[in-house]
Each structure stands twice: as C-alpha cells, then as structure tokens.
mmCIF file with all atom_site columns, C-alpha atoms in Angstrom:
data_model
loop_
_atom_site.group_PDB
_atom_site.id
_atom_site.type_symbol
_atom_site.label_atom_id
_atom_site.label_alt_id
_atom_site.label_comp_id
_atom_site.label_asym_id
_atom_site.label_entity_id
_atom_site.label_seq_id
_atom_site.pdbx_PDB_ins_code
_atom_site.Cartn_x
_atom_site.Cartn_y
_atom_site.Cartn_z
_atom_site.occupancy
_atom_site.B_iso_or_equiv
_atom_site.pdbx_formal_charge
_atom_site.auth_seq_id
_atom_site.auth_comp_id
_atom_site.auth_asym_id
_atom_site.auth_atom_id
_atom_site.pdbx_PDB_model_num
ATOM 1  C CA . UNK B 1 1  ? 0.000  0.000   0.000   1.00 0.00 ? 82  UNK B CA 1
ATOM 2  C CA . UNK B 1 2  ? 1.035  3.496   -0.559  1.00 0.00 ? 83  UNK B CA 1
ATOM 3  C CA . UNK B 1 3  ? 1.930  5.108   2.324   1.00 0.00 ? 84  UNK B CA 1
ATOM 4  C CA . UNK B 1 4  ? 1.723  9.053   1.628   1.00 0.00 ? 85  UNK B CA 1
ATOM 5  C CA . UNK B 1 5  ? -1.486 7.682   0.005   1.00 0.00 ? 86  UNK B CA 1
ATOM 6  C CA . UNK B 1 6  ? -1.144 9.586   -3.481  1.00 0.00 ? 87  UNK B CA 1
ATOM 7  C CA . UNK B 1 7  ? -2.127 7.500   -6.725  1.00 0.00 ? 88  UNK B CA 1
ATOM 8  C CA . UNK B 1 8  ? 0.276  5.761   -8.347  1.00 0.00 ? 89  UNK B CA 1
ATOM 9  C CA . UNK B 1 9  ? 0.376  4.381   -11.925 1.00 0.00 ? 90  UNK B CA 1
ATOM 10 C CA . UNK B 1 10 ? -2.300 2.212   -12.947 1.00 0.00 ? 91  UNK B CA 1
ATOM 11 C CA . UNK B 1 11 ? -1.028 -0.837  -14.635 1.00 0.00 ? 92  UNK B CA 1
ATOM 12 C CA . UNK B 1 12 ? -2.256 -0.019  -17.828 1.00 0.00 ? 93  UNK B CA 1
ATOM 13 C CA . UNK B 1 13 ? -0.052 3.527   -18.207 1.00 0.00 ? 94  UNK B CA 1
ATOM 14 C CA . UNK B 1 14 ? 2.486  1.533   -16.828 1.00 0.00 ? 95  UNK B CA 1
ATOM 15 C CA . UNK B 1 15 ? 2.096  -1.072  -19.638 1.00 0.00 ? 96  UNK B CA 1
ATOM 16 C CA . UNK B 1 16 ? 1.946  1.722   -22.411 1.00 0.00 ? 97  UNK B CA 1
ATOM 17 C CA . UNK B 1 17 ? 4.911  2.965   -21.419 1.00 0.00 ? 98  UNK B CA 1
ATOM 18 C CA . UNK B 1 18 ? 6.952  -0.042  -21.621 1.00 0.00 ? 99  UNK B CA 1
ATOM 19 C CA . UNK B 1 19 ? 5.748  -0.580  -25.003 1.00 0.00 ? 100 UNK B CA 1
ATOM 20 C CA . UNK B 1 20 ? 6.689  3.109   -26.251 1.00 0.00 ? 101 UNK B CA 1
ATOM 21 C CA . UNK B 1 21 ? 10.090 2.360   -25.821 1.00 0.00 ? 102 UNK B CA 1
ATOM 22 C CA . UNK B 1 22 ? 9.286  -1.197  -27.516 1.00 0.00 ? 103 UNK B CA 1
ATOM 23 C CA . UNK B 1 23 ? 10.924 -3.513  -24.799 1.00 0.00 ? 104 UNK B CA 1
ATOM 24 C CA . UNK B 1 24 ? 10.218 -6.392  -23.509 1.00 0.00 ? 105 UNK B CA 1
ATOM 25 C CA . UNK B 1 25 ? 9.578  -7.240  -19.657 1.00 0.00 ? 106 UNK B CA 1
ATOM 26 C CA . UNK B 1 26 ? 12.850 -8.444  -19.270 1.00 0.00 ? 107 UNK B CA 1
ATOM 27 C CA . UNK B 1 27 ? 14.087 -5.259  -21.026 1.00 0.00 ? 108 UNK B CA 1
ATOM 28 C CA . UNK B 1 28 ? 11.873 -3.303  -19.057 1.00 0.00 ? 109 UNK B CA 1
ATOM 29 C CA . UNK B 1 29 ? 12.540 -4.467  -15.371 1.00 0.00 ? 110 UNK B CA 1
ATOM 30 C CA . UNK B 1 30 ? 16.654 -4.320  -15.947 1.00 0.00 ? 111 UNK B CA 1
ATOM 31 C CA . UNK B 1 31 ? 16.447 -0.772  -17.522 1.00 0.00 ? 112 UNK B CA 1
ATOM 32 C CA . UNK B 1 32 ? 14.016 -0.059  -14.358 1.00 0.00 ? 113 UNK B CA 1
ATOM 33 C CA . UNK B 1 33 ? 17.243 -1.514  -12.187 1.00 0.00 ? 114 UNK B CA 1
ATOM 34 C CA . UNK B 1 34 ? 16.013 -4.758  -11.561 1.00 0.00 ? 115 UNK B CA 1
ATOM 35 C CA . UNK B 1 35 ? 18.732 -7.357  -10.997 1.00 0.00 ? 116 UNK B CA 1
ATOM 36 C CA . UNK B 1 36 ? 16.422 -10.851 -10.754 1.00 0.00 ? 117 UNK B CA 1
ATOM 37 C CA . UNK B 1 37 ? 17.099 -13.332 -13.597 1.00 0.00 ? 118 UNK B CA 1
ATOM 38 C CA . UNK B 1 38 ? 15.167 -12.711 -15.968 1.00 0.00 ? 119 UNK B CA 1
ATOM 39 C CA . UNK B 1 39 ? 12.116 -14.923 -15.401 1.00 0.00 ? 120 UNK B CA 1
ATOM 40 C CA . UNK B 1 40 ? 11.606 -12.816 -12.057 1.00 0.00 ? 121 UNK B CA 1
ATOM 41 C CA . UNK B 1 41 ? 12.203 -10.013 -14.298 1.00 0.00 ? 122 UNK B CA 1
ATOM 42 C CA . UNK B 1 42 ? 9.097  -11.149 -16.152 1.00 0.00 ? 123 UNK B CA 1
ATOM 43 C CA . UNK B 1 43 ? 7.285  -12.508 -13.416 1.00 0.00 ? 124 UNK B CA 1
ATOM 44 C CA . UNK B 1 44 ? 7.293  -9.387  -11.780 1.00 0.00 ? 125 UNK B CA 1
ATOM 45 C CA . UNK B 1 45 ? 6.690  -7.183  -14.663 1.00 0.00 ? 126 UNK B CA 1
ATOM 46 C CA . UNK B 1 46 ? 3.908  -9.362  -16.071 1.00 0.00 ? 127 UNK B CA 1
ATOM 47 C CA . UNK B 1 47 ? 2.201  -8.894  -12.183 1.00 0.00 ? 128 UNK B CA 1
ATOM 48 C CA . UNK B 1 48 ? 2.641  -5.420  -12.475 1.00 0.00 ? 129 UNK B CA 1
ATOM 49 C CA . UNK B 1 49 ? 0.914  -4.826  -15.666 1.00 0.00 ? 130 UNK B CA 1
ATOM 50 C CA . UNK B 1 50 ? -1.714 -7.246  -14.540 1.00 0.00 ? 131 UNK B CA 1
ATOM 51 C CA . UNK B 1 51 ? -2.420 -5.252  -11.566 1.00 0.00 ? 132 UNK B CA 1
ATOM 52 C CA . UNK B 1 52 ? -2.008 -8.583  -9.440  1.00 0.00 ? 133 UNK B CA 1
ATOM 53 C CA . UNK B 1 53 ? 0.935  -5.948  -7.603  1.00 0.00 ? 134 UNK B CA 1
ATOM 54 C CA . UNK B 1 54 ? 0.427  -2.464  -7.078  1.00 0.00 ? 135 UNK B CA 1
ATOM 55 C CA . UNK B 1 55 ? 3.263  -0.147  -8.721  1.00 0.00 ? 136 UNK B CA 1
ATOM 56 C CA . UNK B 1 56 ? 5.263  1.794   -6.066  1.00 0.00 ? 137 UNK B CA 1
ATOM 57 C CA . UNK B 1 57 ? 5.344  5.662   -6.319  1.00 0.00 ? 138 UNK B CA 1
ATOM 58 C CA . UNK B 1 58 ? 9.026  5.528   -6.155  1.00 0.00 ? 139 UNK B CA 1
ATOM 59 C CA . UNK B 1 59 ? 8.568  2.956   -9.322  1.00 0.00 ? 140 UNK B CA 1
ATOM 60 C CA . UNK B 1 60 ? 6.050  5.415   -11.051 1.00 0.00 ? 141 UNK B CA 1
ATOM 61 C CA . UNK B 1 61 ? 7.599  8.107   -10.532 1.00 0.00 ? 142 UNK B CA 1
ATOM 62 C CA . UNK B 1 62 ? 11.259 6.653   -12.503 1.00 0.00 ? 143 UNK B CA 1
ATOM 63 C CA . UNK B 1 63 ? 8.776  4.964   -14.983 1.00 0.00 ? 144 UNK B CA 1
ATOM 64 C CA . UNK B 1 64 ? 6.886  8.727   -15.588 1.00 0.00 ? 145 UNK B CA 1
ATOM 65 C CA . UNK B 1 65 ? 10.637 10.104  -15.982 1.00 0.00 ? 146 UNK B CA 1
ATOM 66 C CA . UNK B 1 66 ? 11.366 7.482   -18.611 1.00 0.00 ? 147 UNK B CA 1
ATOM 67 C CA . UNK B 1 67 ? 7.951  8.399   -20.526 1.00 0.00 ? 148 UNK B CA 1
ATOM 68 C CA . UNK B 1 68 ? 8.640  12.044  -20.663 1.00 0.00 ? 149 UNK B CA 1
ATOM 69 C CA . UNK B 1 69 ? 12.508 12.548  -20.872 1.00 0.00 ? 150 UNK B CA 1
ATOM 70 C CA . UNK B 1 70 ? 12.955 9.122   -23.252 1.00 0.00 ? 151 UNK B CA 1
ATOM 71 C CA . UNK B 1 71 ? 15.718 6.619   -22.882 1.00 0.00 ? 152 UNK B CA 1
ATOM 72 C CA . UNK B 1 72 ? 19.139 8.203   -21.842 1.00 0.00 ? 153 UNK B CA 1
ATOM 73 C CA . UNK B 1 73 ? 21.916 8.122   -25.124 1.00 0.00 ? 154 UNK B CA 1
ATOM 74 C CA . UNK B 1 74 ? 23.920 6.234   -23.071 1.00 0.00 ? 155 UNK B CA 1
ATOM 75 C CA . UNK B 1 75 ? 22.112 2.740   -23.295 1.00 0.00 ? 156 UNK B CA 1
ATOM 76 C CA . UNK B 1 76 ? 22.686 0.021   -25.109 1.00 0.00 ? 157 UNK B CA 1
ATOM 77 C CA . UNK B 1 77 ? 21.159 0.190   -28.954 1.00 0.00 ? 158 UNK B CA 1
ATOM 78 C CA . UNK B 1 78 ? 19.815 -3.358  -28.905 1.00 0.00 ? 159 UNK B CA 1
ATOM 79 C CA . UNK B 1 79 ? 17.435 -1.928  -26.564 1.00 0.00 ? 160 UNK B CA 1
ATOM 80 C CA . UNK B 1 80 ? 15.696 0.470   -29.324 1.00 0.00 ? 161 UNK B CA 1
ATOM 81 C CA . UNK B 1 81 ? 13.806 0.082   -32.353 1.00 0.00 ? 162 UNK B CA 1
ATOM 82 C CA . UNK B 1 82 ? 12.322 -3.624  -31.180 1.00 0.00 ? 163 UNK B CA 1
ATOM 83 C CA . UNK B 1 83 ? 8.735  -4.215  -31.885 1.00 0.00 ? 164 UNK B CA 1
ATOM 84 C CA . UNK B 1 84 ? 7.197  -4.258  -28.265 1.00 0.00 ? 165 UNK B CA 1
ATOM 85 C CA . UNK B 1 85 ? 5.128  -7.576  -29.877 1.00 0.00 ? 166 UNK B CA 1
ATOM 86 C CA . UNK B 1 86 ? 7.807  -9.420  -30.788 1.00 0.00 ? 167 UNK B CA 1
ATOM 87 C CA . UNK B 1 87 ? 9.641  -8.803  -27.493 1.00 0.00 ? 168 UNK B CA 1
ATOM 88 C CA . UNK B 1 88 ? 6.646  -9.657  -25.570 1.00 0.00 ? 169 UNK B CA 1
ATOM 89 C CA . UNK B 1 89 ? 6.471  -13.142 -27.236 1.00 0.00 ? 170 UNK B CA 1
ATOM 90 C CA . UNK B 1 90 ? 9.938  -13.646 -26.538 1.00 0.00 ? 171 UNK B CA 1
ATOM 91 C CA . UNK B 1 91 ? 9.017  -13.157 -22.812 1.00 0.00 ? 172 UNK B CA 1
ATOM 92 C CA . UNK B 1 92 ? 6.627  -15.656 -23.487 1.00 0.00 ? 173 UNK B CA 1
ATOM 93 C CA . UNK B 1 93 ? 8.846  -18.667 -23.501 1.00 0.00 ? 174 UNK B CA 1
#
C-alpha cells in the first residue's frame, strides 16, 4: 500500500509505457534496475501490468521520468527500435 497515500500508476499507463520504448519485460525491469534473472524479471513485470501488484510511487515516478525525458543516449542500442510484440512473445517462452 502506498503510504503518503497519493495515486500511483495504474497498470495499464504503466504497460503503455513499456511498449513506447518497444521492450520487452525483461528489457523493461533491468532498464528499471532490476537485478532478478530474468524470469523474475518477467514474473514481476507481467504482475505489475496485470495489476495482481500495485506499482510503487518511487517505481512510477522513474517509470513517468522514462515516458517524458525518453531513454538516456547512453544505453545500449539493442534496446531500441524492437517491436514491443515481438519482445513480448519472446518473454513468453
């Protein structure tokens, strides 16, 4: 639960973001500074976007950052110009 009890990012925005960029969960979580392997990175991407997990502020608000100031130069170019639906099948397997 949020504790300062402001909304946070409803899984769909956060899902819509993600897919601007065009990566995939895995993509996603380790580019959100997620270290798990990367079915947790899935795992808990997938249960954010299903709303089974609430997303914290602290998560929104980095995620909110990402949507408005883009992907920083600096990361890797594999990362861009994916199609988020082929990425999401490869999270599939």
């Amino acid at each position: 639960m949020n504790r300062d009890n402001r909304e946070t990012m409803s899984k769909d925005e956060f899902k819509r973001i993600r897919q601007k960029f065009k990566l995939s969960l895995d993509l996603f979580a380790i580019e959100l500074g997620y270290e798990g392997n990367r079915q947790g990175n899935i795992k808990t991407m997938r249960r954010f976007e299903s709303g089974q997990r609430g997303i914290p502020l602290t998560l929104a608000k980095l995620v909110w950052m990402i949507s408005i100031h883009g992907l920083p130069d600096s990361w890797p170019p594999e990362l861009e110009a994916q199609p988020a639906e082929s990425l999401d099948k490869e999270d599939q397997r």
